[in-house]
PDB file of C-alpha atoms in Angstrom:
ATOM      1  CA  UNK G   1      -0.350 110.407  18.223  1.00 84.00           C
ATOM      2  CA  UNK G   2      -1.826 107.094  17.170  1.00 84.00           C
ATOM      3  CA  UNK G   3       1.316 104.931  17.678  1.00 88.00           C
ATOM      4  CA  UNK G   4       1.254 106.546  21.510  1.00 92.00           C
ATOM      5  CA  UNK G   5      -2.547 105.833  21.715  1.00 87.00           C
ATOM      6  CA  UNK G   6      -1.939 102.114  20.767  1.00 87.00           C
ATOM      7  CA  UNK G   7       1.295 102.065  22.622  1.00 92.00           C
ATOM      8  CA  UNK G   8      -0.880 102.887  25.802  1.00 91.00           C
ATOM      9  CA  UNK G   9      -3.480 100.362  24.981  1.00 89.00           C
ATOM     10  CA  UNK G  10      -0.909  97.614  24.976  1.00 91.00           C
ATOM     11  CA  UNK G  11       0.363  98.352  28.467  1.00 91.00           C
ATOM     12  CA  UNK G  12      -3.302  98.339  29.636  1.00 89.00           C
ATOM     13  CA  UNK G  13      -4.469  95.550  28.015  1.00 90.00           C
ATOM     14  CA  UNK G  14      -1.209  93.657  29.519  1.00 90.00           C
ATOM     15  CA  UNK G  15      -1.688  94.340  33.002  1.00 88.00           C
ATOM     16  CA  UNK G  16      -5.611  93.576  32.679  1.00 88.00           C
ATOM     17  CA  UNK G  17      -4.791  90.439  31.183  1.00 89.00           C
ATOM     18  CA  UNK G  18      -2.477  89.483  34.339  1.00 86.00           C
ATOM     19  CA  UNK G  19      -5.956  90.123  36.167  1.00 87.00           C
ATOM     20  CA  UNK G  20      -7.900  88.054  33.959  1.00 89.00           C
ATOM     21  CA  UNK G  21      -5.459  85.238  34.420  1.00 86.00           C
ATOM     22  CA  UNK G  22      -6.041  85.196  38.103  1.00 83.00           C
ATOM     23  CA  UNK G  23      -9.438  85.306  37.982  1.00 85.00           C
ATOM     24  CA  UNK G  24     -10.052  82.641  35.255  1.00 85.00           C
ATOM     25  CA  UNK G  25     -11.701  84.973  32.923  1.00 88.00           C
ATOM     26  CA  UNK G  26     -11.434  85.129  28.781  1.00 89.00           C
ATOM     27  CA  UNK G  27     -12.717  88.058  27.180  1.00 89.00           C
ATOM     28  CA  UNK G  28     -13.106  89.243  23.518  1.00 88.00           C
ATOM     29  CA  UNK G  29     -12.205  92.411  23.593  1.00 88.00           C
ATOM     30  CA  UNK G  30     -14.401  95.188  22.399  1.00 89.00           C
ATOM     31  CA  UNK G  31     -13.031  98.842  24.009  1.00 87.00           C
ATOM     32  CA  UNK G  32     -14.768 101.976  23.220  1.00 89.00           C
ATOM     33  CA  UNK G  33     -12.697 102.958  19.960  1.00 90.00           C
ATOM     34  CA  UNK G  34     -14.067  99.628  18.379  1.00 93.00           C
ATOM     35  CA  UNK G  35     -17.340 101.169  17.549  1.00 95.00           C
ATOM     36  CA  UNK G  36     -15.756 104.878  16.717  1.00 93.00           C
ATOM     37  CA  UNK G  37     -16.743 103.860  12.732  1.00 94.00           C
ATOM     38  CA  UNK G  38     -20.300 102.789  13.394  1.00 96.00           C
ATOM     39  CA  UNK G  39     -20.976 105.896  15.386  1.00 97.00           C
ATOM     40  CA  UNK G  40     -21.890 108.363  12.591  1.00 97.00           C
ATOM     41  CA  UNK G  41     -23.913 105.580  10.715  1.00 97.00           C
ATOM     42  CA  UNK G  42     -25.890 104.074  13.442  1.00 97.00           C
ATOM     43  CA  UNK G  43     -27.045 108.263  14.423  1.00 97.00           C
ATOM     44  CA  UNK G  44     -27.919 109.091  10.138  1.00 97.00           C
ATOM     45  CA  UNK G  45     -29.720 105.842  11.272  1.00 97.00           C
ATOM     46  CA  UNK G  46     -31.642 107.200  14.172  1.00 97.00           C
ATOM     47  CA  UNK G  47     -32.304 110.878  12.235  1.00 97.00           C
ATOM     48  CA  UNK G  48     -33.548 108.945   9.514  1.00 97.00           C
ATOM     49  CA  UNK G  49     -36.146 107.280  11.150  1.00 96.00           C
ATOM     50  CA  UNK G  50     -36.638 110.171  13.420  1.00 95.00           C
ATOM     51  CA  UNK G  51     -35.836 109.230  16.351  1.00 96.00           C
ATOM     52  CA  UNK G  52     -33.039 111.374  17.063  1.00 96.00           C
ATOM     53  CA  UNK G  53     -33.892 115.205  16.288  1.00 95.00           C
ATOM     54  CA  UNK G  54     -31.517 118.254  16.796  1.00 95.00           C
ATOM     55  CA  UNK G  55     -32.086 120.538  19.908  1.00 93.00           C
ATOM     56  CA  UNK G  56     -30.127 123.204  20.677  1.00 92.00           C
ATOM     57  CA  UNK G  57     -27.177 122.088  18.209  1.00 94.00           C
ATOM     58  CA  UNK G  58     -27.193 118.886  19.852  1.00 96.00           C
ATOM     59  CA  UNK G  59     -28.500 115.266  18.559  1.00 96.00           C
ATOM     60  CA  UNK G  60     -31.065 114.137  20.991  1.00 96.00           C
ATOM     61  CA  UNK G  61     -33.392 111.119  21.652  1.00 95.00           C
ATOM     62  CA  UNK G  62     -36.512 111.889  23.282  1.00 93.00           C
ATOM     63  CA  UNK G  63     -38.254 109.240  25.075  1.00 83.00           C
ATOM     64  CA  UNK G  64     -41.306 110.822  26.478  1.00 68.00           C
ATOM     65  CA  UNK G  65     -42.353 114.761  27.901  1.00 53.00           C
ATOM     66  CA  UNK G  66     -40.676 113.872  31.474  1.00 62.00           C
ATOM     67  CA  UNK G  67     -37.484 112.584  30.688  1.00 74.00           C
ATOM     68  CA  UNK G  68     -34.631 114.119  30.300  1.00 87.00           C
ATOM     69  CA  UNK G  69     -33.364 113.723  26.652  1.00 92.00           C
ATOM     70  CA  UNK G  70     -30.537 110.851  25.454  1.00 94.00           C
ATOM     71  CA  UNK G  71     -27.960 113.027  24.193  1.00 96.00           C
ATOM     72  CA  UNK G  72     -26.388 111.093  21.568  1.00 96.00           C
ATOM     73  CA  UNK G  73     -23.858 114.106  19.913  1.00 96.00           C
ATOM     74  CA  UNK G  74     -23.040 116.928  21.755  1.00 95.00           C
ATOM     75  CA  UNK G  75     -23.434 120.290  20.054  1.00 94.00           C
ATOM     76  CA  UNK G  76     -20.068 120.710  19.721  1.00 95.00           C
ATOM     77  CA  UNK G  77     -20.306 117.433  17.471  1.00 94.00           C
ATOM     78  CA  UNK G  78     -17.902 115.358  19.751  1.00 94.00           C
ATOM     79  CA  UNK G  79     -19.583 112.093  20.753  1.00 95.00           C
ATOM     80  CA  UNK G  80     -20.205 110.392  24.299  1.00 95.00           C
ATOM     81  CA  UNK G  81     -21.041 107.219  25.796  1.00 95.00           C
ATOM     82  CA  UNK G  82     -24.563 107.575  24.681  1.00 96.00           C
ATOM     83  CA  UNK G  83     -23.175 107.802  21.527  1.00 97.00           C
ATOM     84  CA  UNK G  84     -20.798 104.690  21.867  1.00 97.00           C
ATOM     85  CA  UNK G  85     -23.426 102.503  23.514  1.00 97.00           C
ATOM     86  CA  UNK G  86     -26.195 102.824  21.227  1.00 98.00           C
ATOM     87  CA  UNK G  87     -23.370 102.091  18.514  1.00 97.00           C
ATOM     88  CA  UNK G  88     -22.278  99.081  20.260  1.00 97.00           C
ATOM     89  CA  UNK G  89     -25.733  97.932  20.818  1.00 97.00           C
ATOM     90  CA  UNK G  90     -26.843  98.128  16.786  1.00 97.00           C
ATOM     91  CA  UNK G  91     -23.806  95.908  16.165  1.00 97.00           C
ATOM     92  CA  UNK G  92     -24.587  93.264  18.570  1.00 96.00           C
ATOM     93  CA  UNK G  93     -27.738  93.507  17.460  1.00 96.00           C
ATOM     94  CA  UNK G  94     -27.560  93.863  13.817  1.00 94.00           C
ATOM     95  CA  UNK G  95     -23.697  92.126  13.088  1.00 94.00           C
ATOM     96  CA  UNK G  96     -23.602  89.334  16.097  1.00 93.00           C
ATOM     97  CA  UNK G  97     -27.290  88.377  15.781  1.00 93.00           C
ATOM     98  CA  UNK G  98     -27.389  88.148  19.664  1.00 95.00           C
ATOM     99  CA  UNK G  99     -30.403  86.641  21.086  1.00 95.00           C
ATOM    100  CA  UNK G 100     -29.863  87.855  24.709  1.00 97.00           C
ATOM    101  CA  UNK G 101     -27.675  90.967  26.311  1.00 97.00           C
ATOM    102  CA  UNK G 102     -26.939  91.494  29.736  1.00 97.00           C
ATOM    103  CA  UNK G 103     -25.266  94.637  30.433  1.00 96.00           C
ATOM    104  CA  UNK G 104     -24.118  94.675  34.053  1.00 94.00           C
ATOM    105  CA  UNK G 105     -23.033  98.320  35.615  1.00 92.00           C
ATOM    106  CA  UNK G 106     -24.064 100.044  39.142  1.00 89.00           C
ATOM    107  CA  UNK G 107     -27.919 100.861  39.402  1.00 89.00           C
ATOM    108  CA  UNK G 108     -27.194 105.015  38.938  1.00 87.00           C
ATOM    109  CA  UNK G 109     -27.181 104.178  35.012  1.00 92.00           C
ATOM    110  CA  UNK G 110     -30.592 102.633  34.988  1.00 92.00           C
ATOM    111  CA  UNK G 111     -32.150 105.452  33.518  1.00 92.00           C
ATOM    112  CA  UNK G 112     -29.316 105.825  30.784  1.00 94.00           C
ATOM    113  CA  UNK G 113     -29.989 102.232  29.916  1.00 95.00           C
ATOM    114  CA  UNK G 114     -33.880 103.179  29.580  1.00 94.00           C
ATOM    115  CA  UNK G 115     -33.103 104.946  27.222  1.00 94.00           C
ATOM    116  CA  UNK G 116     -30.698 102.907  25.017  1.00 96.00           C
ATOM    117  CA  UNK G 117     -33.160 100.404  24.951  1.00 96.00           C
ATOM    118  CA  UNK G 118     -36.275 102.374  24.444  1.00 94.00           C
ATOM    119  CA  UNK G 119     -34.137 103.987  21.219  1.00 95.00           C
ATOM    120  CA  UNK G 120     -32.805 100.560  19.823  1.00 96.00           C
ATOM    121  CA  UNK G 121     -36.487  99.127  20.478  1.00 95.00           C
ATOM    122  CA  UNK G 122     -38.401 102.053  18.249  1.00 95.00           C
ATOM    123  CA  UNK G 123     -35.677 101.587  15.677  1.00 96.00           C
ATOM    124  CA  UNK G 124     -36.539  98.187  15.073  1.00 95.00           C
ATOM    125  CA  UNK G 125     -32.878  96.976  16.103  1.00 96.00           C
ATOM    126  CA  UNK G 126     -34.453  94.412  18.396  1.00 96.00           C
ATOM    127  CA  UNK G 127     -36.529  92.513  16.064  1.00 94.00           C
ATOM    128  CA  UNK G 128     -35.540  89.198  14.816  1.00 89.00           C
ATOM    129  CA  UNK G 129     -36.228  87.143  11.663  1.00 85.00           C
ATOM    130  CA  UNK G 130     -38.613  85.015  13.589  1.00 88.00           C
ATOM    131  CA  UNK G 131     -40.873  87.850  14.675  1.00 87.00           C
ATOM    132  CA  UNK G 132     -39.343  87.347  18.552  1.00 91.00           C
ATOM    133  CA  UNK G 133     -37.556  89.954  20.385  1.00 94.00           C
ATOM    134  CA  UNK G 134     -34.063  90.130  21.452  1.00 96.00           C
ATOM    135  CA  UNK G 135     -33.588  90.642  24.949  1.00 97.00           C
ATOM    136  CA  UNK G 136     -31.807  93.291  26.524  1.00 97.00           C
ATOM    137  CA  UNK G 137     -30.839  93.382  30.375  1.00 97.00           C
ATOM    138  CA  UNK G 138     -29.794  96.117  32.617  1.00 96.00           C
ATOM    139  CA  UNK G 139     -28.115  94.333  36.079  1.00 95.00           C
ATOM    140  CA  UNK G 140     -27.776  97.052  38.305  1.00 92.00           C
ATOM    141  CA  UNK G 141     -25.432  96.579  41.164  1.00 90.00           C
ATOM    142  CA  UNK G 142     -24.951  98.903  44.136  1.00 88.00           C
ATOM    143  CA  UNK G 143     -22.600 101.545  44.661  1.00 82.00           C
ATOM    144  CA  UNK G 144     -19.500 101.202  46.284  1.00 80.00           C
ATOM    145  CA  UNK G 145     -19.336 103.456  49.278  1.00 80.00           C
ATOM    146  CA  UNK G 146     -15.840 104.455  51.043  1.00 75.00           C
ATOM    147  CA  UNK G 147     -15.438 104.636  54.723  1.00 73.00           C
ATOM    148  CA  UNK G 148     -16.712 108.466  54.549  1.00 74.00           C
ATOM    149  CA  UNK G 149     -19.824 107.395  53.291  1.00 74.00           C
ATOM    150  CA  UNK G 150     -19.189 108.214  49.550  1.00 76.00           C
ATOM    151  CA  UNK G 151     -19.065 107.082  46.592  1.00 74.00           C
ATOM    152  CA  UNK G 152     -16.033 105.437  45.189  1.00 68.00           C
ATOM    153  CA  UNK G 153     -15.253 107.863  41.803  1.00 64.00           C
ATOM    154  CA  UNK G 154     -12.418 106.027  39.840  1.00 58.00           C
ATOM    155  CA  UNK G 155     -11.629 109.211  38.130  1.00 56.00           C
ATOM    156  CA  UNK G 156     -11.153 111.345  41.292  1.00 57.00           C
ATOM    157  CA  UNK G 157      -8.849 108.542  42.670  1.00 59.00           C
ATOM    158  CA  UNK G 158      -8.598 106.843  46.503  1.00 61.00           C
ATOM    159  CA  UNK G 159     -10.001 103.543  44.790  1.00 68.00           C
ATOM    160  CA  UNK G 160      -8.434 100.316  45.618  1.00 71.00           C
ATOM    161  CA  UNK G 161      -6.570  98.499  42.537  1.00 79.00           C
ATOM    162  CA  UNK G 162      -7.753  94.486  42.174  1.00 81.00           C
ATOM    163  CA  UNK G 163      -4.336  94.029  41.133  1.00 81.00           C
ATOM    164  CA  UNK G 164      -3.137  94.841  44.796  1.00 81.00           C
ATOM    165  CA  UNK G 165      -6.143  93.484  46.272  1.00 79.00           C
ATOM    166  CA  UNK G 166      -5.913  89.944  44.952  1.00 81.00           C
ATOM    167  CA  UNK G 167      -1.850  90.354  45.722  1.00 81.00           C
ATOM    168  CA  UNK G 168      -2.535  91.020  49.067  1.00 79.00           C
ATOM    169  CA  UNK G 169      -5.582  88.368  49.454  1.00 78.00           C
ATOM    170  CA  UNK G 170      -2.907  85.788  48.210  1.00 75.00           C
ATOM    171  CA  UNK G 171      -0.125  87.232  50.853  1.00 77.00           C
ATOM    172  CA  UNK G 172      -2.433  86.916  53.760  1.00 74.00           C
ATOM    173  CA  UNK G 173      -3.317  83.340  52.329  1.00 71.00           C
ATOM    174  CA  UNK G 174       0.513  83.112  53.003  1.00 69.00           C
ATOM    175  CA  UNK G 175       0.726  84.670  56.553  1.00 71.00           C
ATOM    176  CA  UNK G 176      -2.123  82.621  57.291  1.00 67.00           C
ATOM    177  CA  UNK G 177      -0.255  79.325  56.011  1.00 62.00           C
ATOM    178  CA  UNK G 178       3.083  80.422  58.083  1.00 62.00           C
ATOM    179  CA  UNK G 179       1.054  80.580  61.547  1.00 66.00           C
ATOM    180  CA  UNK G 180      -0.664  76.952  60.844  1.00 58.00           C
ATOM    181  CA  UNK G 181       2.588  74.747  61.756  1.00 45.00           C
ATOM    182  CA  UNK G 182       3.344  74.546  57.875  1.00 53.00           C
ATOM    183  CA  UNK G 183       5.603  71.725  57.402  1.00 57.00           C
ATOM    184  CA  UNK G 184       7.614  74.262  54.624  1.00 54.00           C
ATOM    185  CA  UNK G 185      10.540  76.431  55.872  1.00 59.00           C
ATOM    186  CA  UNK G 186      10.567  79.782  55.383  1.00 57.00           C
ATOM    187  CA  UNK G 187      12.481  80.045  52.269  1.00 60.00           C
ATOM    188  CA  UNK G 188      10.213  77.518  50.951  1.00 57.00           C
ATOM    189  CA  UNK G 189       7.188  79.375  52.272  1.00 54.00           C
ATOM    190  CA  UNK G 190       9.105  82.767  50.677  1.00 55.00           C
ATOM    191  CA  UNK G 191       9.755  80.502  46.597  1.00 56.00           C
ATOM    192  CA  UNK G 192       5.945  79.745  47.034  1.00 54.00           C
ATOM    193  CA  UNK G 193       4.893  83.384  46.897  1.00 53.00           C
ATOM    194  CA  UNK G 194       7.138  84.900  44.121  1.00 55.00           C
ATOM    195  CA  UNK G 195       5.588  81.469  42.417  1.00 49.00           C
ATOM    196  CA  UNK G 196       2.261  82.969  41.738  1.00 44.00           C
ATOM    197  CA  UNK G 197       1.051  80.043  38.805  1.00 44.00           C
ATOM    198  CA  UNK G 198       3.713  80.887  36.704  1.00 45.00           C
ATOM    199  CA  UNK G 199       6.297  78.002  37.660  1.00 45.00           C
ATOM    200  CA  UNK G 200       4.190  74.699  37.266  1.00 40.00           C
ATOM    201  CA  UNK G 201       7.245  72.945  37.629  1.00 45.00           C
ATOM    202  CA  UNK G 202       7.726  74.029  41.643  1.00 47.00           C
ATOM    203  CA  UNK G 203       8.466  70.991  44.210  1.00 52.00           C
ATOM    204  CA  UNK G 204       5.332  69.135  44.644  1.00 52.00           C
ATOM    205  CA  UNK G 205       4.986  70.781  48.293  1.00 52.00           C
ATOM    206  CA  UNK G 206       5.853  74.500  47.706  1.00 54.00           C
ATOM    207  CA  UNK G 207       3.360  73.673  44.340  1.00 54.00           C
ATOM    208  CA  UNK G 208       0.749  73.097  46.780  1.00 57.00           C
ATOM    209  CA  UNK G 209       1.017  75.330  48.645  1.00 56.00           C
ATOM    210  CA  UNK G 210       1.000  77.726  46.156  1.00 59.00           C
ATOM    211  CA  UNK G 211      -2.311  76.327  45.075  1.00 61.00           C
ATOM    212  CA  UNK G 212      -3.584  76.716  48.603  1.00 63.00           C
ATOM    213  CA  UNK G 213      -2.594  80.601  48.758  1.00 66.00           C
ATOM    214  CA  UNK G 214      -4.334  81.221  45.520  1.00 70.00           C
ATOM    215  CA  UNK G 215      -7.702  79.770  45.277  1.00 75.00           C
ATOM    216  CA  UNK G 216      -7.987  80.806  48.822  1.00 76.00           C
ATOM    217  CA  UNK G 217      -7.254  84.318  48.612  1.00 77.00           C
ATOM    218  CA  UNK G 218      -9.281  84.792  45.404  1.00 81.00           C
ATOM    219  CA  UNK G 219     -12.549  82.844  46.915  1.00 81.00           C
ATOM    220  CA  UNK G 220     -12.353  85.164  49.832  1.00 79.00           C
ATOM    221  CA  UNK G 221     -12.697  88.423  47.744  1.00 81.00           C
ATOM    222  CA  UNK G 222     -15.246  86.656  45.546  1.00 83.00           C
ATOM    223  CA  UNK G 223     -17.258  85.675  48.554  1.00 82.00           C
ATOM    224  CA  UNK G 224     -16.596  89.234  50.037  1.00 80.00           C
ATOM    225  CA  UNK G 225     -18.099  90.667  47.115  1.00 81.00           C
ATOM    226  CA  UNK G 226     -21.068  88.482  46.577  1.00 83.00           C
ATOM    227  CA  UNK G 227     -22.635  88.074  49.773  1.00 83.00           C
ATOM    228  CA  UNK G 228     -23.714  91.193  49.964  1.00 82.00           C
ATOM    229  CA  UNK G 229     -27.160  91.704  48.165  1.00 86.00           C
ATOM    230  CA  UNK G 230     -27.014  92.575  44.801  1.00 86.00           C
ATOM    231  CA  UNK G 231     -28.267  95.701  44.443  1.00 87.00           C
ATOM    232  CA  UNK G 232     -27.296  97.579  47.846  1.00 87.00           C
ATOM    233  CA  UNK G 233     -24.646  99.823  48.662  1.00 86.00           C
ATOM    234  CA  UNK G 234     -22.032  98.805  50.873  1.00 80.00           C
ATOM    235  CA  UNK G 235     -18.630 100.449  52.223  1.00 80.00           C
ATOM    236  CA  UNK G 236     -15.801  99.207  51.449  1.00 76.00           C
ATOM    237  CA  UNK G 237     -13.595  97.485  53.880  1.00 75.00           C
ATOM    238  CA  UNK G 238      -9.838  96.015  52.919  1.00 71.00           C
ATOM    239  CA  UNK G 239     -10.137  93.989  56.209  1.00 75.00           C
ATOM    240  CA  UNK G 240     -13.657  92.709  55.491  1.00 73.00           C
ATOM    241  CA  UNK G 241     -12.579  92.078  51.739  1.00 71.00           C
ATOM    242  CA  UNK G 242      -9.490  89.928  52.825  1.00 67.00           C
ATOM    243  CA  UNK G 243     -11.068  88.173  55.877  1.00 69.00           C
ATOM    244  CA  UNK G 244     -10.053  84.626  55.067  1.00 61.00           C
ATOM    245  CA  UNK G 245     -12.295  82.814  57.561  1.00 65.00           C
ATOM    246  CA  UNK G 246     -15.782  81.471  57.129  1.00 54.00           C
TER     247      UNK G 246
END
């Protein structure tokens, strides 16, 4: 069951790498199952210094009477993200020595992130050798909203794949390139888009045009994204995402 698990991770972590490459990005990778060791050591950490207490079979983390408890073990003794994050948290803050961490997710997990930070503060995870603090950051971004008004669930499918929407930013980049009076001929035009970065040795004027088609089409879902403010909702729009002017 392992070698499937890891066999499945591979494929994954291929086809986010492809992403990655487009966008410019390097990562070190640090998935869930990373911290699945730590887990049961970081809680005997937390019931230890009391912190966590049992209620109802479960491991909880009370922050104060009108909250609604951090459930870090379920009562079934599985684990959860509570359970993951506060584990990934004590090794940043205890292993990497971090000074600063920004955790960036959509505002509906503010509250969750209260918590983690209220539990990692009290349990003294967050002081440093030189009687500072390390700083811990919740950027909260709004929700992604589809035409029906709703919220875009992964899980439940209907999502848009960035995979096929940077393809298709980079094909309209194309289209748009093929109505200018391009001086390249179609098949030209038609070697430039199965090119996709890969072929640094293209002609000098299909390269180019290659170049053209990329940043182009990437900067216009970057800009699509950003402009909006930080923190509100929008719907999402494939048209509005790909509009290549401005």
């Amino acid at each position: 069951m392992r070698k499937l698990w890891e066999e499945i991770c591979e494929i994954s972590r291929r086809d986010f790498e492809e992403i990655y490459r487009v966008l410019d990005i390097v990562i070190i990778e640090r998935g869930e199952s990373f911290y699945n060791e730590i887990i049961p050591l970081v809680l005997d950490e937390l019931v230890k210094k009391g912190i966590a207490v049992e209620d109802q079979g479960a491991l909880c983390i009370f922050g104060n009477l009108e909250s609604t408890p951090l459930i870090c073990r379920k009562s079934d003794g599985g684990f959860n993200y509570a359970s993951t994050d506060l584990a990934a948290l004590w090794q940043r803050t205890t292993q990497l020595e971090a000074d600063q961490i920004i955790y960036v997710t959509d505002v509906g997990q503010s509250k969750h992130f209260e918590a983690i930070f209220d539990a990692a503060n009290r349990a003294g995870w967050l002081d440093k050798k030189d009687n500072t603090k390390i700083r811990l950051d919740h950027v909260g971004f709004g929700l992604v909203m589809g035409e029906d008004g709703k919220r875009f669930r992964t899980r439940s499918g209907g999502t848009v794949p960035l995979r096929s929407l940077l393809t298709e930013a980079q094909s309209r980049c194309l289209e748009s390139l093929q109505t200018r009076s391009s001086d390249l001929d179609d098949k030209e035009l038609l070697e430039a888009s199965h090119i996709m970065g890969r072929n640094l040795s293209a002609p000098g004027a299909i390269f180019i045009c290659f170049l053209h088609m990329f940043h182009t089409g990437i900067a216009a879902v970057k800009y699509a994204d950003l402009q909006n403010n930080r923190s509100t909702n929008y719907v999402f729009s494939y048209d509005r995402m790909l509009d290549m002017k401005g």
